[in-house]
C-alpha positions as a LaTeX table, in Angstrom:
\begin{tabular}{lrrr}
\hline
Residue & $x$ (\AA) & $y$ (\AA) & $z$ (\AA) \\
\hline
Unk1 & 64.07 & $-49.14$ & 7.03 \\
Unk2 & 61.39 & $-48.07$ & 9.45 \\
Unk3 & 58.15 & $-46.62$ & 8.18 \\
Unk4 & 57.68 & $-42.97$ & 9.23 \\
Unk5 & 54.46 & $-41.07$ & 8.95 \\
Unk6 & 54.56 & $-37.84$ & 7.05 \\
Unk7 & 54.26 & $-34.65$ & 9.01 \\
Unk8 & 50.70 & $-33.36$ & 9.42 \\
Unk9 & 51.69 & $-29.75$ & 9.09 \\
Unk10 & 49.80 & $-28.38$ & 6.07 \\
Unk11 & 51.83 & $-26.56$ & 3.51 \\
Unk12 & 49.25 & $-23.80$ & 2.96 \\
Unk13 & 47.37 & $-21.45$ & 5.28 \\
Unk14 & 45.61 & $-22.90$ & 8.28 \\
Unk15 & 41.85 & $-23.32$ & 8.44 \\
Unk16 & 41.51 & $-20.79$ & 11.29 \\
Unk17 & 43.30 & $-18.09$ & 9.38 \\
Unk18 & 41.11 & $-18.74$ & 6.32 \\
Unk19 & 37.94 & $-18.51$ & 8.42 \\
Unk20 & 39.13 & $-15.35$ & 10.14 \\
Unk21 & 39.94 & $-13.77$ & 6.77 \\
Unk22 & 36.57 & $-14.76$ & 5.34 \\
Unk23 & 34.76 & $-13.36$ & 8.35 \\
Unk24 & 36.61 & $-10.06$ & 8.03 \\
Unk25 & 35.86 & $-9.85$ & 4.32 \\
Unk26 & 32.21 & $-10.67$ & 4.96 \\
Unk27 & 31.94 & $-7.96$ & 7.60 \\
Unk28 & 33.51 & $-5.43$ & 5.24 \\
Unk29 & 31.17 & $-6.47$ & 2.45 \\
Unk30 & 28.18 & $-6.27$ & 4.77 \\
Unk31 & 29.22 & $-2.81$ & 5.95 \\
Unk32 & 29.59 & $-1.57$ & 2.38 \\
Unk33 & 26.21 & $-3.07$ & 1.39 \\
Unk34 & 24.39 & $-1.52$ & 4.30 \\
Unk35 & 26.06 & 1.82 & 3.66 \\
Unk36 & 24.99 & 1.78 & 0.03 \\
Unk37 & 21.48 & 0.64 & 0.98 \\
Unk38 & 21.04 & 3.48 & 3.43 \\
Unk39 & 22.35 & 6.03 & 0.95 \\
Unk40 & 20.02 & 4.74 & $-1.76$ \\
Unk41 & 17.14 & 4.82 & 0.70 \\
Unk42 & 17.77 & 8.47 & 1.48 \\
Unk43 & 17.91 & 9.36 & $-2.19$ \\
Unk44 & 14.85 & 7.33 & $-3.14$ \\
Unk45 & 12.84 & 8.06 & $-0.04$ \\
Unk46 & 13.97 & 11.52 & 0.92 \\
Unk47 & 11.57 & 13.22 & 3.28 \\
Unk48 & 10.17 & 15.44 & 0.55 \\
Unk49 & 9.55 & 12.48 & $-1.75$ \\
Unk50 & 7.93 & 10.53 & 1.07 \\
Unk51 & 5.82 & 13.54 & 2.00 \\
Unk52 & 4.69 & 13.92 & $-1.60$ \\
Unk53 & 3.83 & 10.23 & $-1.84$ \\
Unk54 & 1.90 & 10.39 & 1.44 \\
Unk55 & $-0.03$ & 13.49 & 0.31 \\
Unk56 & $-0.82$ & 11.86 & $-3.05$ \\
Unk57 & $-2.05$ & 8.71 & $-1.31$ \\
Unk58 & $-4.25$ & 10.80 & 1.01 \\
Unk59 & $-5.72$ & 12.71 & $-1.97$ \\
Unk60 & $-6.36$ & 9.46 & $-3.85$ \\
Unk61 & $-8.20$ & 7.98 & $-0.87$ \\
Unk62 & $-10.18$ & 11.18 & $-0.39$ \\
Unk63 & $-11.24$ & 11.17 & $-4.05$ \\
Unk64 & $-12.24$ & 7.53 & $-3.79$ \\
Unk65 & $-14.30$ & 8.31 & $-0.67$ \\
Unk66 & $-15.97$ & 11.10 & $-2.62$ \\
Unk67 & $-16.78$ & 8.63 & $-5.40$ \\
Unk68 & $-18.37$ & 6.30 & $-2.89$ \\
Unk69 & $-20.37$ & 9.24 & $-1.51$ \\
Unk70 & $-21.56$ & 10.18 & $-5.00$ \\
Unk71 & $-22.68$ & 6.63 & $-5.73$ \\
Unk72 & $-24.44$ & 6.45 & $-2.37$ \\
Unk73 & $-26.16$ & 9.77 & $-3.08$ \\
Unk74 & $-27.56$ & 8.46 & $-6.37$ \\
Unk75 & $-28.20$ & 4.88 & $-5.16$ \\
Unk76 & $-29.14$ & 5.03 & $-1.45$ \\
Unk77 & $-30.27$ & 1.38 & $-1.58$ \\
Unk78 & $-26.58$ & 0.41 & $-1.76$ \\
Unk79 & $-25.80$ & 2.00 & 1.63 \\
Unk80 & $-25.66$ & $-1.33$ & 3.47 \\
Unk81 & $-23.11$ & $-2.68$ & 1.02 \\
Unk82 & $-21.02$ & 0.42 & 0.27 \\
Unk83 & $-20.98$ & 2.40 & 3.54 \\
Unk84 & $-18.56$ & 0.04 & 5.34 \\
Unk85 & $-16.18$ & 0.12 & 2.35 \\
Unk86 & $-16.39$ & 3.90 & 2.17 \\
Unk87 & $-15.71$ & 4.15 & 5.91 \\
Unk88 & $-12.51$ & 2.11 & 5.37 \\
Unk89 & $-11.44$ & 4.40 & 2.52 \\
Unk90 & $-11.97$ & 7.41 & 4.82 \\
Unk91 & $-9.77$ & 5.68 & 7.42 \\
Unk92 & $-7.12$ & 5.14 & 4.76 \\
Unk93 & $-7.15$ & 8.85 & 3.91 \\
Unk94 & $-6.73$ & 9.66 & 7.59 \\
Unk95 & $-3.86$ & 7.18 & 7.90 \\
Unk96 & $-2.05$ & 9.04 & 5.13 \\
Unk97 & $-2.67$ & 12.36 & 6.87 \\
Unk98 & $-5.67$ & 13.51 & 4.85 \\
Unk99 & $-8.02$ & 13.83 & 7.79 \\
Unk100 & $-9.13$ & 17.37 & 6.99 \\
Unk101 & $-10.37$ & 16.71 & 3.47 \\
Unk102 & $-11.75$ & 13.25 & 4.25 \\
Unk103 & $-14.06$ & 14.58 & 6.93 \\
Unk104 & $-15.01$ & 17.54 & 4.74 \\
Unk105 & $-16.20$ & 15.26 & 1.94 \\
Unk106 & $-19.63$ & 15.82 & 0.38 \\
Unk107 & $-21.09$ & 13.42 & 2.91 \\
Unk108 & $-19.95$ & 14.68 & 6.28 \\
Unk109 & $-22.51$ & 12.42 & 7.95 \\
Unk110 & $-20.99$ & 9.31 & 6.43 \\
Unk111 & $-17.51$ & 10.12 & 7.66 \\
Unk112 & $-18.75$ & 10.86 & 11.16 \\
Unk113 & $-20.94$ & 7.77 & 11.28 \\
Unk114 & $-19.78$ & 5.10 & 8.80 \\
Unk115 & $-23.17$ & 3.38 & 8.75 \\
Unk116 & $-25.08$ & 6.56 & 7.96 \\
Unk117 & $-26.09$ & 7.14 & 4.36 \\
Unk118 & $-24.62$ & 10.27 & 2.79 \\
Unk119 & $-26.78$ & 13.22 & 1.90 \\
Unk120 & $-27.29$ & 13.79 & $-1.82$ \\
Unk121 & $-24.76$ & 16.09 & $-3.43$ \\
Unk122 & $-25.79$ & 17.68 & $-6.74$ \\
Unk123 & $-22.18$ & 18.23 & $-7.80$ \\
Unk124 & $-21.26$ & 14.55 & $-7.29$ \\
Unk125 & $-24.23$ & 13.00 & $-9.12$ \\
Unk126 & $-23.52$ & 13.59 & $-12.85$ \\
Unk127 & $-20.63$ & 11.08 & $-13.07$ \\
Unk128 & $-22.54$ & 8.23 & $-11.43$ \\
Unk129 & $-24.17$ & 5.68 & $-13.74$ \\
Unk130 & $-27.92$ & 5.32 & $-13.31$ \\
Unk131 & $-27.72$ & 1.53 & $-13.09$ \\
Unk132 & $-26.61$ & 0.27 & $-9.67$ \\
Unk133 & $-24.62$ & $-2.54$ & $-11.22$ \\
Unk134 & $-22.66$ & $-0.11$ & $-13.43$ \\
Unk135 & $-22.01$ & 2.25 & $-10.53$ \\
Unk136 & $-20.66$ & $-0.60$ & $-8.39$ \\
Unk137 & $-18.55$ & $-1.84$ & $-11.32$ \\
Unk138 & $-16.99$ & 1.62 & $-11.67$ \\
Unk139 & $-16.19$ & 1.69 & $-7.94$ \\
Unk140 & $-14.57$ & $-1.75$ & $-8.24$ \\
Unk141 & $-12.50$ & $-0.57$ & $-11.20$ \\
Unk142 & $-11.42$ & 2.55 & $-9.28$ \\
Unk143 & $-10.43$ & 0.45 & $-6.25$ \\
Unk144 & $-8.47$ & $-1.96$ & $-8.44$ \\
Unk145 & $-6.66$ & 0.81 & $-10.34$ \\
Unk146 & $-5.71$ & 2.59 & $-7.13$ \\
Unk147 & $-4.49$ & $-0.63$ & $-5.52$ \\
Unk148 & $-2.34$ & $-1.35$ & $-8.59$ \\
Unk149 & $-0.87$ & 2.16 & $-8.58$ \\
Unk150 & $-0.05$ & 1.94 & $-4.87$ \\
Unk151 & 1.60 & $-1.44$ & $-5.35$ \\
Unk152 & 3.87 & 0.05 & $-8.02$ \\
Unk153 & 4.81 & 2.95 & $-5.72$ \\
Unk154 & 6.10 & 0.62 & $-3.00$ \\
Unk155 & 9.66 & 0.57 & $-4.33$ \\
Unk156 & 9.90 & 4.36 & $-4.36$ \\
Unk157 & 9.05 & 5.12 & $-0.72$ \\
Unk158 & 10.80 & 4.39 & 2.60 \\
Unk159 & 9.92 & 1.41 & 4.81 \\
Unk160 & 7.07 & 2.57 & 7.04 \\
Unk161 & 5.23 & 4.35 & 4.24 \\
Unk162 & 5.79 & 1.33 & 1.98 \\
Unk163 & 4.19 & $-0.92$ & 4.60 \\
Unk164 & 1.21 & 1.43 & 4.88 \\
Unk165 & 0.85 & 1.61 & 1.09 \\
Unk166 & 1.03 & $-2.18$ & 0.85 \\
Unk167 & $-1.61$ & $-2.61$ & 3.52 \\
Unk168 & $-3.97$ & $-0.09$ & 1.93 \\
Unk169 & $-3.36$ & $-1.54$ & $-1.54$ \\
Unk170 & $-4.29$ & $-4.98$ & $-0.22$ \\
Unk171 & $-7.44$ & $-3.54$ & 1.36 \\
Unk172 & $-8.32$ & $-1.88$ & $-1.95$ \\
Unk173 & $-7.89$ & $-5.19$ & $-3.78$ \\
Unk174 & $-10.22$ & $-6.81$ & $-1.27$ \\
Unk175 & $-12.75$ & $-4.00$ & $-1.77$ \\
Unk176 & $-12.61$ & $-4.55$ & $-5.54$ \\
Unk177 & $-13.15$ & $-8.27$ & $-4.99$ \\
Unk178 & $-16.10$ & $-7.68$ & $-2.66$ \\
Unk179 & $-17.66$ & $-5.23$ & $-5.10$ \\
Unk180 & $-17.36$ & $-7.61$ & $-8.04$ \\
Unk181 & $-18.26$ & $-10.79$ & $-6.17$ \\
Unk182 & $-21.37$ & $-9.27$ & $-4.65$ \\
Unk183 & $-22.96$ & $-9.26$ & $-8.09$ \\
Unk184 & $-22.59$ & $-13.02$ & $-8.52$ \\
\hline
\end{tabular}
C-alpha cells in the first residue's frame, strides 16, 4: 500500500477570509467609536460651553493680574521679580480673549510695558499683606489654585481650548514654583 499525503485543504475558513472579516469588523468598530467620540465632544464641548470656559479663564487671569498689580502697588521693591510674571498672566488673559479687561487693569502702565511698575491703587491695597514674603506666598497660592482648577477643566472643553488651558495651567504651576523657590 503506497503512502499518500493528506490533502492540505483546510476544513475551516481560509486565512484570507478571516483577515478580511476582521478588517471589516475593525473598520466598523472604528467608525462607531469615532462617531460616538464626535457626538460626545459636541455635547461636552458645545460652543456655548467652550465660550463660557474661555470667558471664565480670561476673567480668572484678569483677576490674577489685578492681584499682582495690587501686590506691586504695596511692595514696589518686588517689581523686578513680579512684573515679568504679571506680564505673562496678562498675556494669558489676552489669549483667552480677555484683552479689554486685562489692559484696563488698575495698572495700565504695567500691561502696556511689562517691566514698568504699576501705579498704586487704593482699592487694591487692603487685601495685600504688609510683609513681602506673605504677599508673595499668597500670589503663589493663587497661581497654584488656578493651575489646579484649569487642569481639572481640561476634560470638559474641546481640543484647542484644552491645549490652551493645559499650557496656561503649566505656566501657572511654574509661576507658583518660581514664587516659592525665590524665598529659599
